Coordinates of C-alpha atoms in Angstrom, one line a residue:
X16 CA 199.3 99.0 53.7
X17 CA 198.5 98.9 50.2
X18 CA 195.3 100.1 48.9
X19 CA 193.8 99.0 45.6
X20 CA 191.0 99.7 44.1
X21 CA 188.7 101.7 46.4
X22 CA 187.1 103.6 44.0
X23 CA 185.4 102.1 40.5
X24 CA 188.9 102.3 38.2
X25 CA 189.0 101.6 34.7
X26 CA 189.0 97.8 35.1
X27 CA 185.7 98.2 37.1
X28 CA 184.1 100.1 33.8
X29 CA 184.2 96.5 32.3
X30 CA 181.5 95.4 35.2
X31 CA 178.4 96.8 36.0
X32 CA 179.2 96.9 39.6
X33 CA 182.1 97.1 42.0
X34 CA 183.0 95.5 45.5
X35 CA 185.8 96.5 47.5
X36 CA 186.6 94.3 50.2
X37 CA 188.7 95.8 53.2
X38 CA 191.2 93.1 54.4
X39 CA 192.9 95.4 57.2
X40 CA 189.3 95.9 58.6
X41 CA 188.8 92.1 58.8
X42 CA 192.1 92.0 60.9
X43 CA 191.0 94.7 62.9
X44 CA 187.8 93.0 63.7
X45 CA 189.7 90.0 64.4
X46 CA 192.2 91.7 67.2
X47 CA 189.0 93.6 68.7
X48 CA 187.3 90.3 69.2
X49 CA 190.5 88.5 70.3
X50 CA 191.1 91.4 72.5
X51 CA 187.8 91.0 74.2
X52 CA 188.2 87.2 75.0
X53 CA 191.7 87.6 75.9
X54 CA 190.3 89.3 79.0
X55 CA 189.0 86.2 80.2
X56 CA 192.1 85.4 82.5
X57 CA 193.9 84.7 78.9
X58 CA 192.0 81.7 78.9
X59 CA 190.3 82.0 75.8
X60 CA 191.6 82.1 72.2
X61 CA 189.8 83.6 69.2
X62 CA 189.2 81.5 66.0
X63 CA 187.7 82.4 62.9
X64 CA 184.9 81.0 60.6
X65 CA 185.5 81.3 56.6
X66 CA 182.9 79.3 55.7
X67 CA 180.8 80.1 52.6
X68 CA 184.0 81.4 51.1
X69 CA 184.6 83.8 54.0
X70 CA 180.9 84.8 53.8
X71 CA 181.6 85.6 49.8
X72 CA 184.6 87.6 50.3
X73 CA 187.3 85.2 49.0
X74 CA 188.8 82.7 51.8
X75 CA 191.7 82.3 49.8
X76 CA 192.5 86.0 50.6
X77 CA 191.1 86.2 54.1
X78 CA 192.8 83.1 55.5
X79 CA 196.1 84.3 55.6
X80 CA 195.2 88.0 56.7
X81 CA 193.5 86.2 59.5
X82 CA 196.3 84.1 60.1
X83 CA 199.2 87.2 60.4
X84 CA 196.3 88.7 62.6
X85 CA 197.1 85.7 65.1
X86 CA 194.2 83.2 64.3
X87 CA 195.0 79.6 64.6
X88 CA 191.8 77.8 64.4
X89 CA 189.7 77.9 61.1
X90 CA 186.2 76.5 60.7
X91 CA 184.4 75.7 57.1
X92 CA 181.3 73.9 56.5
X93 CA 182.2 71.6 53.8
X94 CA 185.5 69.3 53.2
X95 CA 185.6 70.8 49.3
X96 CA 185.9 74.2 51.3
X97 CA 188.6 72.9 53.7
X98 CA 190.6 71.5 50.6
X99 CA 190.4 74.6 48.7
X100 CA 192.0 76.9 51.4
X101 CA 194.5 74.4 53.4
X102 CA 197.4 75.4 51.4
X103 CA 196.8 79.3 52.2
X104 CA 197.5 78.7 55.9
X105 CA 200.2 77.0 57.7
X106 CA 199.8 73.2 57.7
X107 CA 200.0 73.1 61.6
X108 CA 197.0 75.4 62.0
X109 CA 193.8 73.1 62.1
X110 CA 190.9 73.7 59.8
X111 CA 187.9 72.1 61.1
X112 CA 184.9 70.9 58.7
X113 CA 181.9 71.7 60.8
X114 CA 179.6 69.4 58.7
X115 CA 181.8 66.1 59.5
X116 CA 183.0 63.6 56.6
X117 CA 180.4 63.1 54.2
X118 CA 179.7 59.1 54.1
X119 CA 182.8 57.2 52.7
X120 CA 185.0 60.3 52.6
X121 CA 186.9 60.3 55.7
X122 CA 189.8 59.3 54.2
X123 CA 190.0 61.9 51.6
X124 CA 189.2 64.6 54.6
X125 CA 192.5 63.2 56.5
X126 CA 194.5 63.5 53.4
X127 CA 193.5 67.0 52.7
X128 CA 194.8 67.7 56.4
X129 CA 191.5 68.6 57.6
X130 CA 190.0 68.1 60.9
X131 CA 186.3 66.8 61.2
X132 CA 183.8 68.1 63.6
X133 CA 182.0 64.7 64.4
X134 CA 178.3 65.4 64.7
X135 CA 176.6 61.8 64.8
X136 CA 176.9 58.3 66.1
X137 CA 177.4 57.5 62.0
X138 CA 180.4 59.9 61.8
X139 CA 181.8 59.2 64.9
X140 CA 181.8 55.2 64.0
X141 CA 183.3 56.0 60.4
X142 CA 186.3 58.0 62.1
X143 CA 186.9 55.4 64.7
X144 CA 186.9 52.7 61.7
X145 CA 189.6 55.0 59.8
X146 CA 191.6 55.3 62.9
X147 CA 191.7 51.5 63.5
X148 CA 192.8 51.0 59.5
X149 CA 195.6 53.4 60.0
X150 CA 196.6 52.0 63.3
X151 CA 196.5 55.3 65.5
X152 CA 194.3 57.9 67.3
X153 CA 192.9 60.4 64.9
X154 CA 192.3 64.1 66.0
X155 CA 188.4 65.7 65.6
X156 CA 186.2 67.7 67.3
X157 CA 182.9 66.4 68.5
X158 CA 179.8 68.5 68.5
X159 CA 177.1 68.2 70.9
X160 CA 173.3 69.3 70.7
X161 CA 173.0 71.9 73.8
X162 CA 169.2 72.7 72.6
X163 CA 169.3 74.2 69.1
X164 CA 168.2 70.8 67.6
X165 CA 170.7 71.2 64.5
X166 CA 173.9 69.5 64.4
X167 CA 175.7 67.3 67.2
X168 CA 175.4 64.3 69.1
X169 CA 171.9 64.4 71.3
X170 CA 172.0 64.0 75.2
X171 CA 170.5 60.5 74.9
X172 CA 173.4 59.6 72.5
X173 CA 175.9 60.9 74.7
X174 CA 174.5 59.4 77.5
X175 CA 174.7 56.0 76.1
X176 CA 178.1 56.6 74.6
X177 CA 179.5 57.3 78.1
X178 CA 178.3 53.9 79.3
X179 CA 181.0 52.4 76.8
X180 CA 184.3 52.6 77.4
X181 CA 185.3 52.1 73.7
X182 CA 182.8 54.9 72.4
X183 CA 185.7 57.2 71.4
X184 CA 188.5 54.6 70.9
X185 CA 191.0 55.8 68.0
X186 CA 189.7 59.3 68.4
X187 CA 192.1 62.0 69.6
X188 CA 189.4 65.0 70.8
X189 CA 190.7 68.1 69.9
X190 CA 188.0 70.2 70.8
X191 CA 184.2 69.9 72.1
X192 CA 181.5 72.4 70.7
X193 CA 178.3 73.4 70.3
X194 CA 176.5 76.3 69.1
X195 CA 173.9 78.9 70.2
X196 CA 170.8 79.6 68.7
X197 CA 169.5 83.2 70.2
X198 CA 173.0 84.5 70.8
X199 CA 172.0 88.0 69.0
X200 CA 169.0 88.3 71.7
X201 CA 171.0 88.8 74.7
X202 CA 168.0 88.6 77.4
X203 CA 166.8 85.1 75.9
X204 CA 166.4 82.3 78.2
X205 CA 167.6 79.8 75.7
X206 CA 171.0 81.1 76.0
X207 CA 171.4 80.3 79.4
X208 CA 169.5 76.8 78.9
X209 CA 172.0 76.1 76.5
X210 CA 175.0 77.1 78.4
X211 CA 173.7 75.0 81.4
X212 CA 173.4 71.9 78.9
X213 CA 176.8 72.3 77.5
X214 CA 178.5 72.2 80.6
X215 CA 176.6 69.2 81.7
X216 CA 176.7 67.5 78.2
X217 CA 180.4 68.2 77.6
X218 CA 181.4 66.4 81.1
X219 CA 180.2 63.1 79.5
X220 CA 182.8 63.8 76.6
X221 CA 186.8 63.0 76.9
X222 CA 188.4 65.8 78.4
X223 CA 189.3 68.7 75.6
X224 CA 189.2 72.1 75.1
X225 CA 185.5 73.4 74.7
X226 CA 183.9 76.0 72.3
X227 CA 180.1 77.6 72.4
X228 CA 180.3 81.2 71.1
X229 CA 180.2 82.2 67.9
X230 CA 180.2 86.3 67.0
X231 CA 177.4 87.4 68.9
X232 CA 177.9 84.7 71.8
X233 CA 181.0 86.7 72.3
X234 CA 179.0 89.7 73.4
X235 CA 177.2 87.8 76.2
X236 CA 179.7 87.4 78.6
X237 CA 182.8 85.4 79.6
X238 CA 180.2 82.6 81.2
X239 CA 180.1 81.8 77.1
X240 CA 183.6 81.8 76.1
X241 CA 185.0 78.6 77.6
X242 CA 188.7 77.7 75.6
X243 CA 187.5 78.8 72.1
X244 CA 185.3 81.4 70.2
X245 CA 184.4 81.1 66.6
X246 CA 183.2 84.4 65.2
X247 CA 182.2 84.7 61.4
X248 CA 179.9 87.4 60.5
X249 CA 181.4 90.0 62.8
X250 CA 184.7 89.6 61.3
X251 CA 183.2 90.7 57.9
X252 CA 181.9 93.6 59.5
X253 CA 178.2 92.3 60.5
X254 CA 176.8 93.9 63.9
X255 CA 176.8 90.8 66.3
X256 CA 174.6 93.2 68.4
X257 CA 171.6 94.0 66.8
X258 CA 169.7 97.2 68.1
X259 CA 172.8 98.2 69.5
X260 CA 175.6 100.6 68.1
X261 CA 177.8 98.0 66.2
X262 CA 181.2 97.8 67.6
X263 CA 182.9 96.2 64.0
X264 CA 184.4 97.8 61.5
X265 CA 182.9 97.8 58.1
X266 CA 184.6 95.7 55.6
X267 CA 182.6 95.8 52.2
X268 CA 181.7 98.5 49.5
X269 CA 179.0 97.9 47.0
X270 CA 178.9 100.3 44.3
X271 CA 177.0 100.1 40.9
X272 CA 177.9 102.1 37.6
X273 CA 175.5 104.4 36.0
X274 CA 174.5 103.2 32.5
X275 CA 172.0 105.9 31.1
X276 CA 170.1 108.9 32.7
X277 CA 166.6 109.6 31.6
X278 CA 163.9 112.4 32.7
X279 CA 160.7 111.4 32.6
X280 CA 157.2 113.0 33.5
X281 CA 154.9 112.8 35.9
X282 CA 152.6 109.8 35.5
X283 CA 155.5 107.6 33.6
X284 CA 155.7 104.1 35.2
X285 CA 159.4 102.4 35.6
X286 CA 160.4 99.1 35.2
X287 CA 159.1 95.5 35.1
X288 CA 155.2 95.5 36.3
X289 CA 155.0 99.2 36.5
X290 CA 155.4 98.8 40.1
X291 CA 156.5 102.6 40.3
X292 CA 154.9 105.7 39.1
X293 CA 156.5 108.9 39.1
X294 CA 154.4 111.8 41.2
X295 CA 156.3 114.4 39.8
X296 CA 158.9 114.8 36.8
X297 CA 161.8 112.9 37.8
X298 CA 165.4 112.0 36.8
X299 CA 166.4 108.3 36.6
X300 CA 169.9 106.8 36.7
X301 CA 169.7 103.1 35.4
X302 CA 172.8 100.9 37.2
X303 CA 174.0 98.0 36.1
X304 CA 173.6 95.6 38.9
X305 CA 170.5 93.8 39.7
X306 CA 169.7 90.4 41.1
X307 CA 171.8 88.2 39.1
X308 CA 174.4 89.9 40.9
X309 CA 172.8 89.1 44.1
X310 CA 171.4 92.3 44.9
X311 CA 168.0 91.1 46.0
X312 CA 164.6 91.6 44.2
X313 CA 162.9 92.2 47.4
X314 CA 165.0 95.6 47.5
X315 CA 162.4 96.9 44.7
X316 CA 161.3 100.3 45.6
X317 CA 162.4 100.2 49.3
X318 CA 166.5 100.1 49.0
X319 CA 168.5 103.3 48.3
X320 CA 171.8 104.6 46.8
X321 CA 174.1 107.5 47.6
X322 CA 176.3 109.6 45.5
X323 CA 179.3 109.5 47.4
X324 CA 180.2 113.2 46.9
X325 CA 176.6 114.3 48.1
X326 CA 176.0 111.7 51.3
X327 CA 173.5 113.5 52.7
X328 CA 171.0 112.9 49.6
X329 CA 169.1 109.7 49.8
X330 CA 168.3 108.3 46.6
X331 CA 165.6 105.6 46.3
X332 CA 165.9 102.6 44.3
X333 CA 162.4 102.8 42.3
X334 CA 160.7 100.0 40.2
X335 CA 161.5 96.3 40.2
X336 CA 165.0 95.4 40.6
X337 CA 165.6 93.6 37.4
X338 CA 168.1 90.6 36.7
X339 CA 171.1 93.3 35.4
X340 CA 169.7 96.4 36.3
X341 CA 168.1 98.9 38.7
X342 CA 166.4 102.3 38.5
X343 CA 167.3 104.8 41.1
X344 CA 165.4 108.5 41.4
X345 CA 168.0 111.0 41.5
X346 CA 165.7 114.1 41.4
X347 CA 166.7 115.4 44.6
X348 CA 170.4 115.9 43.4
X349 CA 169.0 118.7 41.3
X350 CA 171.2 120.0 38.7
X351 CA 174.3 117.8 40.1
X352 CA 175.6 116.0 36.9
X353 CA 175.5 112.0 37.2
X354 CA 176.9 111.1 33.6
X355 CA 177.2 107.5 32.3
X356 CA 180.1 105.6 34.4
X357 CA 179.4 107.6 37.8
X358 CA 179.6 105.1 40.9
X359 CA 176.6 105.2 43.4
X360 CA 177.1 103.2 46.6
X361 CA 174.8 100.8 47.5
X362 CA 176.6 99.5 50.5
X363 CA 179.1 101.7 51.8
X364 CA 180.0 104.6 54.3
X365 CA 176.6 106.1 54.2
X366 CA 174.5 102.8 53.9
X367 CA 175.6 100.2 55.7
X368 CA 175.2 96.5 55.0
X369 CA 172.6 96.4 57.9
X370 CA 170.5 99.1 56.1
X371 CA 170.8 97.6 52.9
X372 CA 169.9 94.1 54.3
X373 CA 166.8 95.3 56.2
X374 CA 165.5 97.4 53.0
X375 CA 165.5 94.0 51.0
X376 CA 164.1 92.6 54.2
X377 CA 166.6 90.1 54.7
X378 CA 169.8 90.2 57.3
X379 CA 173.2 91.2 56.7
X380 CA 174.6 87.4 56.5
X381 CA 172.3 86.5 53.7
X382 CA 172.9 89.5 51.5
X383 CA 176.5 89.4 52.0
X384 CA 176.9 85.7 51.1
X385 CA 175.0 86.5 48.0
X386 CA 177.0 89.2 46.5
X387 CA 177.9 87.4 43.0
X388 CA 180.8 86.9 41.1
X389 CA 180.0 89.6 38.4
X390 CA 181.6 92.3 40.4
X391 CA 184.8 93.7 39.8
X392 CA 186.7 92.7 43.0
X393 CA 189.4 94.7 44.6
X394 CA 190.8 94.6 48.2
X395 CA 192.1 96.6 50.5
X396 CA 195.3 94.8 51.6
X397 CA 197.4 94.4 54.6
X398 CA 200.9 94.5 54.0
X399 CA 202.7 91.1 55.1
X400 CA 204.5 91.3 58.3

């Protein structure tokens, strides 16, 4: 294993903050999930969602690591995402485009070596027409709507297509899939309803491997596994079991650099809108990241930071998060020096992604994918086999 940039280094000083991404943890999380589903009589395999640039962490870096960990099925949202990572993994490993081909782009998708997920009669017809022009059946996944009312062929459409023997002419179905709406709430009745619907509706389609569960769905149990699971968020350290201890290894560490410190008297306000007013003499550290870096403005006067050498002292964010900066109350550190250049953790071992997201009034998915491009990024790499 090669370790680079776990702490703020010289290059990181050029930026206001540093984002460290632990690729070895992503690989470990994949192996954990793969091991869970493999207990299902060795029937189920584990794919990976690397959409939204692998949840903002760099799909070009993440995809090869997952391939080395054993992943043989990848999922992206858009054609452009698939094209950008196609050459980072082996050509015989399918990359599924969840949104299917935009109108008029089926040929481009095929030439890019990607596999569409067909969600509508229009996409089905476009793929059939391309197959007819090419004179051969073309692989595709078919998505059905099992009750989320988001993407996929409806029950009415599937029943109508089942009456036409030419409905899937020219299509080589390599996967039948759907998506759960409430998998993160294990007791929600929609989970069982969607399972029943998926079983019934998938029987109307040509025989192919089936997939229903993503990250949280894996923890509903083997009834939801079928042939393939498609975790995304859990790979990147987000807890797939809200309200319970998270089984996944943390993947990201976000640090911000201290630009300046100052002492203010009782009664002094801080930042835009005078949102915070000191109730005591207060030491303030100004950090060089803000909502322009994807650290949410909604964390104003709610989030916290940690000095890594003193992890038991919680340092509240005070005042309003600005575009390029935020203020932290460091009074409770006493006389501990916090000179310019000091790195404070905003996400890390003592302030988890979920805790930071909750303070911002959002979820880990959104906070993670919003973290912007101004950070100095470094990776803890997994050595190639």
